[in-house]
């Protein structure tokens, strides 16, 4: 645990504490009264209300649209099911900047709906809500669907034989068993939408702002660190409460159900109802998930002769110090470095947490590992600049700063992927190897590594995809001569002109293809057929 604890202390706790301290201290005295002053401001109250309201609405809309798909994946078997599973999951690993750009191409000014029917949603909250559903659809499908596939269908069949209607049997038998999974998925969707940044930054404009966007505005535009610090504390408390509820829900889910092999629960669709449900889910996937990405690709090809892609090779001194295409190689290099760091930190943490003799303090660290996913990435990025500005850790001019920030987000995915597999390894195998004289390193190399190799590769893929798309912290610390893909897309969208817009679409398409390729590789490597993250 020594290295993971040191890593999170130096590169997460210290930067967050530094920016909060800088904002709430005046002449060495803590100004806690500033908290009440900030949260009672009308504009801040509006931000808090919109952040909470849109997260609740996004969560409800996601559940409404995704639960039928969870049933289809759990109970129906049909040709192309694995391909459809990959298509559904692609949006989850896409960067939020790409998601925002895709919906901008669909519903924004000059978008598909604007061209066809003069309909624009970029100035309404509906564009944000639909983008959040797009992004979180797979969370519900795979989390709830994974458990649903393992529920014994004979319980519901018994209720039907006793005279219950299909709806009553589902409401009285299946829904209570699914409730912990539904609650866990809902909490995760709420967490992701409550801390939304890239989607709201691109689609919300000056009208709508979440806590994360407001922290960015107060920090980078208004230079009001005091207000930003208060908002960071508010978000930290809210995220901590969400994660505590999520951890309790997961514990209920792991201990309350008796599960069966998911391979025996899926059947070919029978009857008009099941075929109609399957058709409805396919239509939803096409309109909600495939269409925005297809429009994104189409917009990137608007210029004759791949003009927008060719323009990426030209240096534009107005936006970048290098050619925009350089961001592709920069992002790949940073993502590889961040993946290596995340694998080391996350792998060590998972190994420690997997020990059956782990103490309560070690188990408590498991919950803390999730905090970087919910705490303001903007705060972390700006905190890097404030905290890591003097020897022996003056990293402001170092290239490693970006991979370190990306690894903070990737490490929790590594832990979540590897921990179940490590816990499943029979401890007697390690004990037998030790009795035969193997060193601890050789025990790991000869016993654990062959068993967790696939999980390690899956964890690496997730960390790589997440690192590619990290935006909130990177926007502060990426150097002008080495922008990452999400930062480059955001800068191009912030400048007027058709060429800048087209280049943003082209870069987003490239980023989407790279992330989708990583996801498809994960699908081939998956060892958990329940489909859970």
Coordinates of C-alpha atoms in Angstrom, one line a residue:
X1 CA 0.0 0.0 0.0
X2 CA 3.0 2.3 0.5
X3 CA 3.3 3.5 -3.2
X4 CA -0.5 3.9 -3.9
X5 CA -1.0 5.8 -0.7
X6 CA 2.0 8.1 -1.4
X7 CA 0.8 8.6 -5.0
X8 CA -2.7 9.6 -4.0
X9 CA -1.4 11.8 -1.2
X10 CA 1.0 13.7 -3.3
X11 CA -0.9 13.9 -6.6
X12 CA -4.5 14.1 -5.4
X13 CA -4.9 15.1 -1.7
X14 CA -2.1 17.7 -1.7
X15 CA -3.2 19.6 -4.9
X16 CA -6.9 19.6 -3.7
X17 CA -5.9 20.8 -0.3
X18 CA -3.6 23.4 -1.8
X19 CA -6.3 25.1 -3.8
X20 CA -8.8 24.9 -1.0
X21 CA -6.3 26.4 1.4
X22 CA -5.3 29.1 -1.1
X23 CA -9.0 30.0 -1.5
X24 CA -10.2 30.0 2.1
X25 CA -7.2 31.5 3.8
X26 CA -6.6 35.2 4.2
X27 CA -3.5 36.5 6.0
X28 CA -3.0 33.0 7.4
X29 CA -6.5 32.9 8.9
X30 CA -9.2 30.4 7.7
X31 CA -12.3 32.3 6.4
X32 CA -15.0 29.6 6.9
X33 CA -17.7 32.3 6.9
X34 CA -16.9 32.6 3.2
X35 CA -18.7 29.3 2.6
X36 CA -22.1 30.7 3.7
X37 CA -21.4 33.9 1.7
X38 CA -20.8 31.9 -1.5
X39 CA -23.6 29.4 -1.4
X40 CA -26.2 32.0 -0.6
X41 CA -25.4 34.1 -3.8
X42 CA -28.3 33.9 -6.2
X43 CA -26.1 32.9 -9.2
X44 CA -24.4 30.2 -7.2
X45 CA -27.7 28.9 -5.9
X46 CA -28.9 28.7 -9.5
X47 CA -25.7 26.7 -10.4
X48 CA -26.3 24.3 -7.4
X49 CA -30.0 23.9 -8.4
X50 CA -29.2 23.2 -12.0
X51 CA -26.4 20.8 -11.2
X52 CA -28.7 18.7 -9.0
X53 CA -31.8 19.0 -11.2
X54 CA -30.1 18.0 -14.4
X55 CA -28.3 15.1 -12.7
X56 CA -31.6 13.8 -11.3
X57 CA -33.4 14.3 -14.7
X58 CA -30.5 12.7 -16.6
X59 CA -30.5 9.7 -14.3
X60 CA -34.3 9.2 -14.6
X61 CA -34.2 9.5 -18.4
X62 CA -31.2 7.1 -18.6
X63 CA -33.0 4.5 -16.5
X64 CA -36.2 4.9 -18.5
X65 CA -34.4 4.3 -21.9
X66 CA -31.8 1.8 -20.8
X67 CA -33.7 -0.7 -18.6
X68 CA -35.5 -2.2 -21.6
X69 CA -32.1 -2.8 -23.2
X70 CA -30.8 -4.4 -20.0
X71 CA -33.7 -6.9 -20.3
X72 CA -32.9 -7.6 -23.9
X73 CA -29.3 -8.3 -23.2
X74 CA -30.1 -10.4 -20.2
X75 CA -33.0 -12.5 -21.4
X76 CA -32.8 -12.6 -25.2
X77 CA -30.4 -14.3 -27.5
X78 CA -30.1 -13.0 -31.1
X79 CA -27.6 -12.7 -33.9
X80 CA -25.2 -9.8 -33.5
X81 CA -25.6 -9.5 -29.8
X82 CA -21.9 -9.2 -29.0
X83 CA -21.5 -6.5 -31.7
X84 CA -24.5 -4.6 -30.3
X85 CA -23.0 -4.9 -26.8
X86 CA -19.8 -3.3 -28.1
X87 CA -21.8 -0.5 -29.9
X88 CA -23.7 0.2 -26.7
X89 CA -20.5 0.4 -24.7
X90 CA -18.5 2.6 -27.1
X91 CA -20.1 5.9 -25.8
X92 CA -19.1 5.2 -22.2
X93 CA -15.4 5.2 -23.1
X94 CA -15.6 8.2 -25.3
X95 CA -14.3 11.5 -24.0
X96 CA -16.9 13.9 -22.9
X97 CA -15.6 16.5 -25.4
X98 CA -16.4 14.0 -28.2
X99 CA -19.9 13.4 -26.8
X100 CA -20.5 17.2 -26.6
X101 CA -19.1 17.7 -30.1
X102 CA -21.2 14.8 -31.5
X103 CA -24.5 16.3 -30.2
X104 CA -23.4 19.8 -31.3
X105 CA -23.1 18.3 -34.8
X106 CA -26.6 16.8 -34.4
X107 CA -28.6 19.5 -32.7
X108 CA -26.5 22.6 -32.7
X109 CA -26.3 25.6 -35.0
X110 CA -25.7 24.1 -38.5
X111 CA -26.3 20.6 -37.2
X112 CA -28.4 17.9 -38.9
X113 CA -31.7 18.9 -37.2
X114 CA -31.1 22.5 -37.9
X115 CA -30.4 21.8 -41.6
X116 CA -33.5 19.5 -42.0
X117 CA -36.2 21.0 -39.8
X118 CA -34.7 24.3 -38.4
X119 CA -34.6 22.7 -35.0
X120 CA -31.8 23.5 -32.6
X121 CA -31.5 22.2 -29.1
X122 CA -28.1 23.7 -28.2
X123 CA -29.7 26.5 -26.2
X124 CA -32.0 24.1 -24.2
X125 CA -31.4 21.7 -21.5
X126 CA -32.6 18.8 -23.7
X127 CA -29.4 18.7 -25.6
X128 CA -27.5 18.2 -22.3
X129 CA -29.9 15.6 -21.0
X130 CA -29.7 13.6 -24.2
X131 CA -26.0 13.8 -24.3
X132 CA -25.8 12.5 -20.7
X133 CA -28.1 9.6 -21.6
X134 CA -25.9 8.8 -24.6
X135 CA -22.8 8.8 -22.3
X136 CA -24.3 6.7 -19.5
X137 CA -26.6 4.3 -21.4
X138 CA -24.1 1.5 -21.1
X139 CA -23.7 2.0 -17.3
X140 CA -27.3 0.9 -16.8
X141 CA -27.4 -1.7 -19.6
X142 CA -24.3 -3.6 -18.4
X143 CA -24.6 -3.1 -14.6
X144 CA -28.3 -4.0 -14.4
X145 CA -28.2 -6.4 -17.4
X146 CA -25.3 -8.3 -15.9
X147 CA -27.2 -9.1 -12.8
X148 CA -30.5 -9.7 -14.6
X149 CA -28.8 -12.3 -16.7
X150 CA -27.9 -14.3 -13.6
X151 CA -31.3 -14.2 -11.9
X152 CA -33.1 -17.5 -11.9
X153 CA -36.1 -17.0 -14.3
X154 CA -38.0 -19.8 -12.7
X155 CA -39.0 -17.6 -9.8
X156 CA -40.8 -15.2 -12.2
X157 CA -42.3 -18.2 -14.0
X158 CA -43.6 -19.6 -10.8
X159 CA -45.4 -16.3 -10.1
X160 CA -46.9 -16.4 -13.6
X161 CA -48.2 -20.0 -12.9
X162 CA -49.9 -18.7 -9.7
X163 CA -51.9 -16.2 -11.8
X164 CA -49.8 -13.1 -11.8
X165 CA -49.7 -11.0 -14.9
X166 CA -46.3 -10.4 -16.6
X167 CA -46.2 -6.9 -15.2
X168 CA -47.1 -8.0 -11.7
X169 CA -44.6 -10.9 -11.7
X170 CA -41.9 -8.5 -12.8
X171 CA -42.9 -5.9 -10.2
X172 CA -43.2 -8.4 -7.3
X173 CA -40.4 -10.8 -8.1
X174 CA -37.8 -9.5 -10.5
X175 CA -37.7 -5.8 -9.6
X176 CA -37.0 -6.3 -5.8
X177 CA -34.1 -8.6 -6.8
X178 CA -32.8 -6.0 -9.3
X179 CA -33.3 -3.1 -7.0
X180 CA -29.7 -3.1 -5.6
X181 CA -28.2 -3.2 -9.2
X182 CA -30.6 -0.5 -10.3
X183 CA -29.7 1.7 -7.4
X184 CA -26.0 1.2 -7.9
X185 CA -26.3 2.1 -11.6
X186 CA -28.5 5.1 -10.8
X187 CA -26.0 6.4 -8.3
X188 CA -23.1 6.0 -10.8
X189 CA -25.1 7.8 -13.5
X190 CA -26.0 10.6 -11.0
X191 CA -22.3 10.8 -10.0
X192 CA -21.1 11.2 -13.6
X193 CA -23.8 13.7 -14.5
X194 CA -23.5 15.7 -11.2
X195 CA -19.8 16.3 -12.0
X196 CA -20.3 16.8 -15.8
X197 CA -17.9 19.2 -17.4
X198 CA -17.1 18.6 -21.1
X199 CA -20.7 18.0 -22.2
X200 CA -22.1 21.1 -20.3
X201 CA -19.1 23.2 -21.3
X202 CA -19.7 22.6 -25.0
X203 CA -23.6 22.4 -25.1
X204 CA -24.5 24.6 -22.2
X205 CA -23.0 27.9 -23.5
X206 CA -23.4 30.9 -21.1
X207 CA -26.9 29.8 -20.0
X208 CA -26.3 26.5 -18.2
X209 CA -23.4 25.7 -15.8
X210 CA -22.8 22.8 -13.4
X211 CA -20.6 23.0 -10.3
X212 CA -17.7 21.6 -12.4
X213 CA -18.1 24.2 -15.1
X214 CA -18.5 27.0 -12.5
X215 CA -15.3 26.0 -10.7
X216 CA -13.5 26.2 -14.1
X217 CA -15.0 29.6 -14.8
X218 CA -14.2 31.0 -11.3
X219 CA -10.7 29.7 -11.6
X220 CA -9.6 30.3 -15.2
X221 CA -11.7 33.3 -16.2
X222 CA -12.5 35.2 -13.0
X223 CA -9.5 34.2 -11.0
X224 CA -11.7 33.9 -7.9
X225 CA -10.0 31.1 -6.0
X226 CA -12.1 31.7 -2.9
X227 CA -15.4 31.0 -4.6
X228 CA -13.8 28.1 -6.5
X229 CA -12.5 26.6 -3.2
X230 CA -16.0 26.8 -1.6
X231 CA -17.6 25.1 -4.7
X232 CA -14.9 22.4 -4.5
X233 CA -15.8 21.7 -0.9
X234 CA -19.5 21.5 -1.7
X235 CA -18.8 19.1 -4.6
X236 CA -16.4 17.0 -2.4
X237 CA -19.0 16.6 0.3
X238 CA -21.7 15.7 -2.2
X239 CA -19.5 13.1 -4.0
X240 CA -18.4 11.6 -0.7
X241 CA -22.0 11.1 0.2
X242 CA -22.8 9.5 -3.2
X243 CA -19.9 7.1 -3.0
X244 CA -20.8 6.1 0.6
X245 CA -24.4 5.3 -0.6
X246 CA -22.9 3.5 -3.6
X247 CA -20.6 1.4 -1.5
X248 CA -23.5 0.3 0.8
X249 CA -25.6 -0.5 -2.3
X250 CA -22.8 -2.7 -3.8
X251 CA -22.4 -4.6 -0.5
X252 CA -26.1 -5.4 -0.5
X253 CA -26.0 -6.5 -4.0
X254 CA -23.0 -8.8 -3.4
X255 CA -24.5 -10.6 -0.4
X256 CA -28.3 -10.7 -1.0
X257 CA -28.8 -12.8 -4.1
X258 CA -28.4 -16.4 -5.3
X259 CA -27.3 -16.3 -8.9
X260 CA -27.3 -18.8 -11.8
X261 CA -25.2 -19.3 -14.9
X262 CA -26.2 -16.4 -17.3
X263 CA -25.7 -18.7 -20.3
X264 CA -28.9 -20.7 -19.5
X265 CA -31.2 -17.6 -19.0
X266 CA -31.1 -16.1 -22.6
X267 CA -33.5 -17.5 -25.1
X268 CA -34.4 -16.6 -28.7
X269 CA -37.2 -14.0 -28.9
X270 CA -40.7 -15.5 -29.0
X271 CA -44.0 -13.7 -29.7
X272 CA -44.8 -10.2 -30.9
X273 CA -44.0 -8.7 -27.5
X274 CA -40.4 -9.8 -27.3
X275 CA -39.7 -9.1 -31.0
X276 CA -41.3 -5.6 -30.6
X277 CA -39.1 -5.0 -27.5
X278 CA -36.0 -6.0 -29.4
X279 CA -37.0 -3.7 -32.3
X280 CA -37.6 -0.8 -30.0
X281 CA -34.2 -1.2 -28.3
X282 CA -32.5 -1.4 -31.7
X283 CA -34.3 1.8 -32.8
X284 CA -33.2 3.5 -29.6
X285 CA -29.6 2.5 -30.0
X286 CA -29.6 3.7 -33.6
X287 CA -31.2 7.1 -32.9
X288 CA -29.6 7.8 -29.6
X289 CA -26.1 6.3 -29.9
X290 CA -25.3 5.6 -33.5
X291 CA -26.8 8.7 -35.2
X292 CA -24.8 11.4 -33.2
X293 CA -21.6 9.6 -34.0
X294 CA -22.5 9.1 -37.6
X295 CA -23.3 12.8 -37.9
X296 CA -20.0 13.6 -36.3
X297 CA -18.2 11.5 -39.0
X298 CA -20.3 13.1 -41.7
X299 CA -19.5 16.6 -40.6
X300 CA -15.8 15.8 -40.6
X301 CA -16.1 14.8 -44.3
X302 CA -18.0 17.9 -45.5
X303 CA -14.9 19.5 -47.0
X304 CA -14.0 18.1 -50.5
X305 CA -11.1 15.7 -50.6
X306 CA -10.9 15.2 -46.9
X307 CA -10.1 18.9 -46.5
X308 CA -10.6 19.1 -42.8
X309 CA -8.3 16.1 -42.2
X310 CA -5.7 17.6 -44.5
X311 CA -5.9 20.9 -42.6
X312 CA -4.9 19.1 -39.4
X313 CA -1.4 18.8 -40.8
X314 CA -1.0 22.6 -41.1
X315 CA 0.3 24.6 -38.1
X316 CA -2.2 27.4 -37.1
X317 CA -0.5 30.0 -35.0
X318 CA -3.8 31.4 -34.0
X319 CA -4.8 28.3 -32.1
X320 CA -1.8 26.0 -31.7
X321 CA 2.0 26.3 -31.8
X322 CA 2.1 23.0 -33.7
X323 CA -0.1 21.3 -36.3
X324 CA -3.4 20.0 -34.8
X325 CA -2.5 16.5 -35.9
X326 CA 0.4 16.6 -33.5
X327 CA -2.2 16.3 -30.7
X328 CA -2.9 12.7 -31.9
X329 CA 0.7 11.6 -31.2
X330 CA 0.9 13.6 -28.1
X331 CA -2.2 12.1 -26.7
X332 CA -1.1 8.6 -27.5
X333 CA 2.3 9.1 -25.8
X334 CA 0.7 10.6 -22.7
X335 CA -1.9 7.8 -22.6
X336 CA 0.7 5.1 -22.8
X337 CA 2.7 6.7 -19.9
X338 CA -0.5 7.2 -17.9
X339 CA -1.5 3.6 -18.5
X340 CA 1.8 2.4 -17.2
X341 CA 1.5 4.5 -14.1
X342 CA -2.1 3.5 -13.5
X343 CA -1.2 -0.2 -13.8
X344 CA 1.5 0.1 -11.3
X345 CA -0.5 2.1 -8.7
X346 CA -3.8 0.3 -9.3
X347 CA -2.2 -3.1 -9.5
X348 CA -0.4 -2.7 -6.2
X349 CA -3.6 -1.3 -4.5
X350 CA -5.7 -4.2 -5.9
X351 CA -3.1 -6.7 -4.6
X352 CA -3.2 -5.2 -1.2
X353 CA -7.0 -5.0 -1.1
X354 CA -7.3 -8.6 -2.3
X355 CA -5.5 -10.0 0.8
X356 CA -7.9 -11.7 3.1
X357 CA -6.0 -10.4 6.1
X358 CA -6.3 -6.8 5.0
X359 CA -7.2 -4.5 7.9
X360 CA -10.1 -2.1 8.1
X361 CA -7.7 0.8 7.2
X362 CA -6.7 -0.9 4.0
X363 CA -10.3 -1.7 3.1
X364 CA -11.2 1.9 3.7
X365 CA -8.7 3.0 1.1
X366 CA -10.8 1.1 -1.4
X367 CA -13.5 3.8 -1.2
X368 CA -11.0 6.6 -1.3
X369 CA -9.7 5.3 -4.6
X370 CA -13.0 6.3 -6.3
X371 CA -12.8 10.0 -5.2
X372 CA -10.7 11.1 -8.2
X373 CA -13.7 10.1 -10.4
X374 CA -16.0 12.4 -8.6
X375 CA -13.9 15.3 -7.3
X376 CA -13.5 18.2 -9.6
X377 CA -10.8 17.4 -12.2
X378 CA -10.6 21.2 -12.7
X379 CA -9.5 21.6 -9.1
X380 CA -7.0 18.8 -9.4
X381 CA -5.5 20.3 -12.6
X382 CA -5.2 23.8 -11.2
X383 CA -4.0 22.4 -7.9
X384 CA -1.1 20.8 -9.8
X385 CA 0.0 24.2 -10.8
X386 CA -0.2 25.6 -7.3
X387 CA 1.2 22.6 -5.3
X388 CA 3.8 21.2 -7.6
X389 CA 5.6 24.5 -8.2
X390 CA 8.8 24.2 -6.0
X391 CA 11.6 21.7 -5.5
X392 CA 11.8 18.8 -5.0
X393 CA 8.5 18.5 -7.0
X394 CA 8.6 21.4 -9.4
X395 CA 6.8 19.7 -12.3
X396 CA 5.2 22.7 -14.0
X397 CA 7.4 22.4 -17.0
X398 CA 7.7 18.7 -17.0
X399 CA 5.8 16.5 -19.6
X400 CA 5.1 13.9 -16.9
X401 CA 2.5 16.3 -15.3
X402 CA -0.2 15.3 -17.8
X403 CA 0.2 11.5 -17.5
X404 CA 0.1 11.9 -13.7
X405 CA -3.2 13.7 -13.9
X406 CA -4.6 11.1 -16.3
X407 CA -3.3 8.2 -14.2
X408 CA -5.4 9.5 -11.3
X409 CA -8.5 8.8 -13.3
X410 CA -7.2 5.5 -14.8
X411 CA -6.1 3.9 -11.5
X412 CA -9.6 3.4 -10.0
X413 CA -10.6 1.5 -13.2
X414 CA -7.5 -0.7 -12.8
X415 CA -8.5 -1.5 -9.2
X416 CA -12.1 -2.2 -10.1
X417 CA -11.1 -4.5 -12.9
X418 CA -8.3 -6.5 -11.2
X419 CA -9.7 -6.7 -7.6
X420 CA -12.4 -9.4 -8.3
X421 CA -10.0 -11.6 -10.2
X422 CA -7.3 -11.3 -7.5
X423 CA -9.8 -12.1 -4.8
X424 CA -10.8 -15.2 -6.7
X425 CA -7.3 -16.7 -6.8
X426 CA -7.0 -19.7 -4.5
X427 CA -4.6 -18.6 -1.7
X428 CA -3.5 -22.3 -1.3
X429 CA -1.7 -22.0 -4.7
X430 CA 0.4 -19.2 -3.3
X431 CA 1.1 -21.0 -0.1
X432 CA 2.1 -24.2 -2.0
X433 CA 4.5 -22.2 -4.1
X434 CA 6.0 -20.5 -1.0
X435 CA 6.4 -23.9 0.7
X436 CA 8.4 -25.1 -2.3
X437 CA 10.8 -22.2 -1.9
X438 CA 9.5 -19.6 -4.3
X439 CA 10.2 -16.0 -3.4
X440 CA 7.2 -13.6 -3.2
X441 CA 8.1 -12.1 -6.6
X442 CA 8.3 -15.6 -8.2
X443 CA 5.0 -16.5 -6.6
X444 CA 3.4 -13.5 -8.2
X445 CA 5.1 -14.2 -11.6
X446 CA 4.3 -17.9 -11.6
X447 CA 0.9 -18.1 -9.8
X448 CA -0.9 -14.8 -9.9
X449 CA 0.2 -13.3 -13.2
X450 CA -1.0 -16.2 -15.5
X451 CA -4.4 -16.1 -13.8
X452 CA -4.9 -12.3 -13.9
X453 CA -3.1 -11.6 -17.3
X454 CA -6.4 -11.0 -19.1
X455 CA -7.8 -8.8 -16.4
X456 CA -4.5 -6.9 -16.5
X457 CA -4.9 -6.4 -20.3
X458 CA -8.5 -5.3 -19.8
X459 CA -7.5 -2.8 -17.1
X460 CA -4.8 -1.5 -19.3
X461 CA -7.3 -0.9 -22.1
X462 CA -9.7 0.9 -19.8
X463 CA -6.9 3.1 -18.4
X464 CA -5.7 3.9 -21.9
X465 CA -9.2 4.9 -23.2
X466 CA -9.9 7.0 -20.0
X467 CA -6.5 8.7 -20.3
X468 CA -7.1 9.6 -23.9
X469 CA -10.3 11.4 -23.0
X470 CA -9.3 13.1 -19.8
X471 CA -10.1 16.8 -20.2
X472 CA -10.9 18.6 -16.9
X473 CA -7.4 18.5 -15.4
X474 CA -5.5 18.4 -18.7
X475 CA -7.0 21.7 -19.9
X476 CA -5.0 23.5 -17.2
X477 CA -1.7 21.7 -17.5
X478 CA -1.3 20.7 -21.2
X479 CA 1.4 22.9 -22.7
X480 CA 0.6 25.0 -25.8
X481 CA 3.2 23.1 -27.9
X482 CA 1.8 19.7 -26.7
X483 CA -2.0 19.8 -26.6
X484 CA -3.9 16.6 -26.1
X485 CA -6.8 15.6 -28.4
X486 CA -9.6 16.7 -26.0
X487 CA -7.9 20.1 -25.4
X488 CA -7.3 20.6 -29.1
X489 CA -11.0 19.9 -29.9
X490 CA -12.2 22.3 -27.2
X491 CA -9.8 25.1 -28.5
X492 CA -11.0 24.6 -32.1
X493 CA -14.6 24.8 -31.0
X494 CA -14.0 28.0 -29.1
X495 CA -12.9 29.8 -32.3
X496 CA -15.3 30.9 -34.9
X497 CA -15.0 29.8 -38.5
X498 CA -16.0 26.8 -40.6
X499 CA -12.5 25.5 -40.9
X500 CA -12.0 25.4 -37.1
X501 CA -15.4 23.6 -36.6
X502 CA -14.5 21.1 -39.3
X503 CA -11.1 20.4 -37.8
X504 CA -12.8 19.9 -34.4
X505 CA -15.1 17.3 -36.0
X506 CA -12.2 15.6 -37.7
X507 CA -10.1 15.4 -34.5
X508 CA -13.2 14.1 -32.6
X509 CA -13.7 11.4 -35.2
X510 CA -10.0 10.3 -34.8
X511 CA -10.4 10.2 -31.0
X512 CA -13.6 8.3 -31.3
X513 CA -12.0 5.7 -33.6
X514 CA -9.0 5.2 -31.3
X515 CA -11.3 4.8 -28.2
X516 CA -13.7 2.4 -30.1
X517 CA -10.7 0.3 -31.2
X518 CA -9.6 0.0 -27.6
X519 CA -13.1 -1.0 -26.6
X520 CA -13.5 -3.6 -29.2
X521 CA -10.2 -5.1 -28.1
X522 CA -11.6 -5.2 -24.5
X523 CA -14.7 -7.1 -25.8
X524 CA -12.4 -9.8 -27.2
X525 CA -10.5 -10.1 -23.9
X526 CA -13.4 -10.0 -21.5
X527 CA -13.4 -12.9 -19.1
X528 CA -16.5 -11.9 -17.2
X529 CA -19.5 -13.0 -19.4
X530 CA -21.9 -11.3 -17.1
X531 CA -21.1 -8.1 -18.8
X532 CA -20.4 -6.0 -15.7
X533 CA -17.8 -3.2 -15.5

